[in-house]
Structures are given as C-alpha cells and as structure tokens.
Short mmCIF file of C-alpha atoms in Angstrom, two decimals:
data_model
loop_
_atom_site.label_atom_id
_atom_site.label_comp_id
_atom_site.label_asym_id
_atom_site.label_seq_id
_atom_site.Cartn_x
_atom_site.Cartn_y
_atom_site.Cartn_z
CA GLY B 61 12.06 -11.12 -8.57
CA GLN B 62 10.91 -8.25 -6.43
CA ASN B 63 10.35 -8.89 -2.77
CA ILE B 64 9.36 -7.04 0.38
CA ASP B 65 9.88 -8.81 3.73
CA GLN B 66 8.23 -7.85 7.01
CA PRO B 67 7.55 -9.87 10.15
CA THR B 68 4.07 -11.38 10.08
CA GLU B 69 3.12 -10.43 13.62
CA MET B 70 4.53 -8.54 16.60
CA THR B 71 3.32 -8.00 20.15
CA ALA B 72 4.12 -5.00 22.34
CA THR B 73 2.94 -3.42 25.57
CA GLU B 74 0.98 -0.22 25.91
CA GLY B 75 3.31 2.70 26.59
CA ALA B 76 6.36 0.93 25.18
CA ILE B 77 8.31 1.36 21.93
CA VAL B 78 8.23 -1.04 18.98
CA GLN B 79 10.26 -1.21 15.79
CA ILE B 80 8.82 -2.85 12.69
CA ASN B 81 11.42 -3.80 10.10
CA CYS B 82 11.08 -3.99 6.33
CA THR B 83 13.70 -5.27 3.90
CA TYR B 84 13.32 -5.05 0.17
CA GLN B 85 14.84 -6.31 -3.07
CA THR B 86 13.43 -4.41 -6.02
CA SER B 87 14.47 -3.41 -9.52
CA GLY B 88 15.40 0.16 -8.70
CA PHE B 89 14.12 2.37 -5.92
CA ASN B 90 12.05 5.53 -5.98
CA GLY B 91 10.76 5.75 -2.46
CA LEU B 92 9.37 3.73 0.43
CA PHE B 93 5.97 4.11 2.07
CA TRP B 94 4.46 2.96 5.34
CA TYR B 95 0.70 2.60 5.67
CA GLN B 96 -1.45 1.69 8.67
CA GLN B 97 -4.45 -0.59 8.27
CA HIS B 98 -6.89 -1.29 11.09
CA ALA B 99 -8.78 -4.56 10.84
CA GLY B 100 -11.61 -4.34 8.32
CA GLU B 101 -10.60 -0.87 7.21
CA ALA B 102 -8.68 0.79 4.41
CA PRO B 103 -4.93 1.45 4.54
CA THR B 104 -4.00 5.01 5.47
CA PHE B 105 -0.73 6.79 4.70
CA LEU B 106 1.82 7.14 7.51
CA SER B 107 5.18 8.10 6.02
CA TYR B 108 7.35 8.38 2.94
CA ASN B 109 11.14 8.07 2.72
CA VAL B 110 13.20 8.60 -0.41
CA LEU B 111 16.54 9.67 1.12
CA ASP B 112 18.55 7.87 3.79
CA GLY B 113 17.84 8.82 7.36
CA LEU B 114 15.09 9.25 9.88
CA GLU B 115 11.77 11.01 9.30
CA GLU B 116 9.92 11.87 12.49
CA LYS B 117 6.21 12.59 12.69
CA GLY B 118 4.87 12.74 16.24
CA ARG B 119 4.98 9.34 17.90
CA PHE B 120 5.90 7.65 14.60
CA SER B 121 9.30 7.70 12.88
CA SER B 122 10.50 5.97 9.74
CA PHE B 123 14.09 5.19 8.83
CA LEU B 124 15.61 4.28 5.48
CA SER B 125 18.95 2.84 4.39
CA ARG B 126 18.99 2.49 0.60
CA SER B 127 22.39 0.74 0.56
CA LYS B 128 21.04 -1.98 2.86
CA GLY B 129 17.58 -2.19 1.30
CA TYR B 130 16.16 -1.64 4.77
CA SER B 131 13.60 0.47 6.55
CA TYR B 132 11.94 0.48 9.92
CA LEU B 133 8.89 2.10 11.44
CA LEU B 134 9.31 3.15 15.07
CA LEU B 135 6.24 3.64 17.20
CA LYS B 136 6.71 5.33 20.59
CA GLU B 137 4.39 5.60 23.60
CA LEU B 138 2.21 2.84 22.23
CA GLN B 139 -1.53 3.19 22.60
CA MET B 140 -4.19 0.52 22.24
CA LYS B 141 -5.41 2.25 19.07
CA ASP B 142 -2.04 1.47 17.45
CA SER B 143 -3.13 -2.16 17.17
CA ALA B 144 -3.24 -2.56 13.40
CA SER B 145 -1.35 -3.94 10.44
CA TYR B 146 1.54 -1.88 9.12
CA LEU B 147 2.25 -2.16 5.40
CA CYS B 148 5.61 -1.42 3.81
CA ALA B 149 5.62 -0.56 0.09
CA VAL B 150 8.45 0.34 -2.29
CA THR B 151 8.25 2.23 -5.59
CA ASP B 152 10.51 0.54 -8.13
CA SER B 153 12.35 1.95 -11.16
CA ASN B 154 9.09 1.92 -13.18
CA TYR B 155 7.28 3.76 -10.35
CA GLN B 156 5.23 0.66 -9.62
CA LEU B 157 4.35 0.08 -5.98
CA ILE B 158 5.48 -3.25 -4.54
CA TRP B 159 3.71 -4.14 -1.29
CA GLY B 160 4.79 -6.26 1.64
CA ALA B 161 2.25 -8.59 3.25
CA GLY B 162 2.09 -6.38 6.32
CA THR B 163 2.96 -6.74 10.01
CA LYS B 164 0.10 -7.26 12.43
CA LEU B 165 0.90 -5.36 15.63
CA ILE B 166 -0.89 -6.47 18.80
CA ILE B 167 -0.79 -4.08 21.76
CA LYS B 168 -1.36 -5.54 25.21
CA PRO B 169 -2.30 -3.50 28.28
CA ILE V 163 -16.58 14.37 3.13
CA ALA V 164 -13.93 14.17 0.42
CA GLY V 165 -12.68 10.75 -0.41
CA ILE V 166 -13.44 7.52 -2.24
CA THR V 167 -16.74 5.70 -2.19
CA GLN V 168 -16.91 2.01 -3.05
CA ALA V 169 -20.01 -0.10 -3.58
CA PRO V 170 -21.12 -2.64 -2.65
CA THR V 171 -19.52 -3.04 0.77
CA SER V 172 -19.87 -6.78 0.50
CA GLN V 173 -21.37 -9.23 -1.94
CA ILE V 174 -21.84 -12.97 -2.27
CA LEU V 175 -21.85 -14.06 -5.89
CA ALA V 176 -22.42 -17.33 -7.71
CA ALA V 177 -19.58 -18.50 -9.95
CA GLY V 178 -20.08 -17.53 -13.56
CA ARG V 179 -22.03 -14.36 -12.78
CA ARG V 180 -20.96 -10.91 -13.91
CA MET V 181 -20.22 -8.32 -11.25
CA THR V 182 -19.22 -4.66 -11.30
CA LEU V 183 -17.60 -2.99 -8.29
CA ARG V 184 -18.13 0.74 -8.30
CA CYS V 185 -15.61 3.38 -7.26
CA THR V 186 -16.10 7.14 -7.18
CA GLN V 187 -13.72 9.82 -5.93
CA ASP V 188 -14.39 13.51 -5.37
CA MET V 189 -10.81 14.72 -4.91
CA ARG V 190 -10.18 15.33 -8.65
CA HIS V 191 -7.22 12.95 -8.48
CA ASN V 192 -5.72 12.03 -11.82
CA ALA V 193 -4.75 8.45 -11.05
CA MET V 194 -6.94 5.59 -9.83
CA TYR V 195 -6.17 1.99 -8.95
CA TRP V 196 -7.83 -1.30 -8.13
CA TYR V 197 -6.12 -3.67 -5.69
CA ARG V 198 -7.06 -6.99 -4.21
CA GLN V 199 -5.98 -7.98 -0.72
CA ASP V 200 -5.73 -11.63 0.31
CA LEU V 201 -4.62 -13.05 3.64
CA GLY V 202 -0.86 -13.43 3.86
CA LEU V 203 -0.21 -11.53 0.65
CA GLY V 204 0.58 -7.92 -0.06
CA LEU V 205 -1.83 -5.71 -1.94
CA ARG V 206 -1.80 -6.71 -5.60
CA LEU V 207 -2.56 -4.25 -8.36
CA ILE V 208 -5.26 -5.37 -10.79
CA HIS V 209 -5.64 -2.37 -13.10
CA TYR V 210 -4.81 1.29 -12.96
CA SER V 211 -5.55 4.53 -14.76
CA ASN V 212 -3.11 7.44 -14.81
CA THR V 213 -5.68 9.83 -16.23
CA ALA V 214 -9.24 9.83 -17.55
CA GLY V 215 -9.50 7.92 -20.82
CA THR V 216 -6.49 5.67 -20.20
CA THR V 217 -6.11 2.37 -18.37
CA GLY V 218 -3.32 -0.13 -17.79
CA LYS V 219 -2.83 -3.65 -16.53
CA GLY V 220 -1.34 -4.35 -13.16
CA GLU V 221 0.12 -7.49 -11.64
CA VAL V 222 -3.06 -9.64 -11.71
CA PRO V 223 -5.38 -8.36 -14.48
CA ASP V 224 -6.78 -11.65 -15.81
CA GLY V 225 -10.54 -11.98 -15.39
CA TYR V 226 -11.00 -8.27 -14.67
CA SER V 227 -11.69 -5.20 -16.80
CA VAL V 228 -11.92 -1.48 -16.05
CA SER V 229 -12.96 1.73 -17.73
CA ARG V 230 -12.23 5.39 -16.98
CA ALA V 231 -14.79 7.48 -18.83
CA ASN V 232 -14.28 10.48 -16.54
CA THR V 233 -12.04 11.65 -13.70
CA ASP V 234 -14.31 10.55 -10.86
CA ASP V 235 -15.40 7.00 -11.71
CA PHE V 236 -13.37 3.81 -12.08
CA PRO V 237 -15.55 0.66 -12.11
CA LEU V 238 -14.06 -2.82 -11.96
CA THR V 239 -15.90 -5.63 -13.76
CA LEU V 240 -15.60 -9.37 -13.29
CA ALA V 241 -17.01 -10.79 -16.53
CA SER V 242 -17.51 -14.33 -15.20
CA ALA V 243 -16.63 -14.68 -11.53
CA VAL V 244 -14.60 -17.63 -10.26
CA PRO V 245 -13.97 -18.71 -6.63
CA SER V 246 -10.32 -17.56 -6.80
CA GLN V 247 -11.63 -14.01 -7.14
CA THR V 248 -12.93 -14.17 -3.58
CA SER V 249 -11.07 -11.29 -1.96
CA VAL V 250 -11.29 -7.81 -0.53
CA TYR V 251 -11.05 -5.22 -3.28
CA PHE V 252 -9.73 -1.73 -2.64
CA CYS V 253 -10.05 1.21 -4.96
CA ALA V 254 -7.44 3.95 -4.49
CA SER V 255 -6.51 7.27 -6.03
CA SER V 256 -3.54 9.64 -6.10
CA GLU V 257 -3.00 13.16 -7.36
CA GLN V 258 -0.70 11.97 -10.12
CA GLY V 259 0.07 8.73 -11.85
CA ALA V 260 3.42 7.33 -12.94
CA GLU V 261 6.35 9.29 -11.52
CA GLY V 262 6.49 10.98 -8.19
CA ALA V 263 5.68 10.26 -4.57
CA ASN V 264 2.17 9.01 -5.08
CA VAL V 265 0.40 8.96 -1.74
CA LEU V 266 -2.62 6.74 -2.16
CA THR V 267 -6.04 7.39 -0.69
CA PHE V 268 -8.05 4.19 -0.35
CA GLY V 269 -11.74 3.45 -0.35
CA ALA V 270 -13.25 1.37 2.44
CA GLY V 271 -13.11 -1.83 0.39
CA SER V 272 -15.55 -4.28 -1.14
CA ARG V 273 -15.58 -7.82 0.24
CA LEU V 274 -16.49 -10.25 -2.52
CA THR V 275 -17.22 -13.94 -2.01
CA VAL V 276 -17.61 -16.16 -5.08
CA LEU V 277 -19.25 -19.52 -4.44
#
C-alpha cells in the first residue's frame, strides 16, 4: 500500500531551527508537497520538490531524496506564528495526491 | 478577494438527513476537489473534478455525491448522513487536473457533526 510517515508532534524553541521529516512509499513519484495548516484553518502551500536537492524559500527550505523516499522541511529562526501542523503529500504515478497525517509543531518562547 | 468560499462553516445534523456542502471558487481553476480531514489521519479525497462537466471518485466516495455544472461551483451532497461522516470537509481547487504540479488552494472548511 501507499504510505506517508511523519512524526505526530514536535516541540521547538523560538529562534531555533527545526527539521520535520517525511518518508514515503508510493507507487511511483511525481512530486512532493509541503503545506502548513494553522489550527482551525485551511492548509496553505509551502513548497514543491520534484528533483533531488534543497529548495530554499526564505526561512523555509525543503529537501528531497527520491532514492531514499525521504524529504524534510527545515524551518529557521522560528517564530511563534510557525506553530502549526505541517503536511507532507506525494503525487504518485497516477498523479493522485497521497497525504501524511501531519506533524504538529509547538513553538515555545 | 480571490479564493474559495465554503458554506456552511459548521453544521450539526441528525443522522438520516440530507445535507449539501457548497463550494464556489472565483479563480477560474479547472480542477476541484473535496477532502475530509479526521484527527490522526491524512486528508482523504472524496470526489474530484478535472474540468466542468466531469467528476471522479476519490479514496472514500461512499455516501457522497458531487456535481460540476460549471467551472465555479462544486457542491458535495450527503444523501443520508451517518455519524461516521462527522468530519471537517475541505474544498480545494487547482489550475489543472491530472498531470502536473497541482498546487491546491483550499477553502476554510466546513465542520460537520452527525448525531
């Protein structure tokens, strides 16, 4: 079956760096997405990786290794507003999106 | 403001009743989707539409139906609600369906409780 694994919850300190991992087993691969979802709100798009390597966008970076079925989202200079759930999703060979259950990130002062 | 509008925001419904969740987008996106989100689970696709006039079944379509009469509207109907359909429902859209890097834009969600 198809599966996306992410840690359920992580805690980090304001101003620090945190890495949220995502591993996947899917039938084919056509890209990996990261979305941010604040409590009670809709998911919003953060990043997209289709080739191996690091994509940097301000304080957020996303890394992909297709051979390892692995991605991570790196958040730098954490702010209280970064407290949210982070959803990893993979597009399979049929271009269907498979979603992880999300990682709840708690930022402490 | 461009985006997706969902209604109602929340609803409590008696089991066996019929319910339609409304979704309207003003971005002229071709593809639209309905997801449900339950605690501890990833978003699960209920139904989708790659373009006006066509619809398809997602991962969990049973008990739900959709229609896509035009580009903007994509209502989701529960013909006879059951308690297991208690969930938060998100409507989403993307510029294209099927192939490609489809970045989804989500509505604010509809919280449905079936008693």
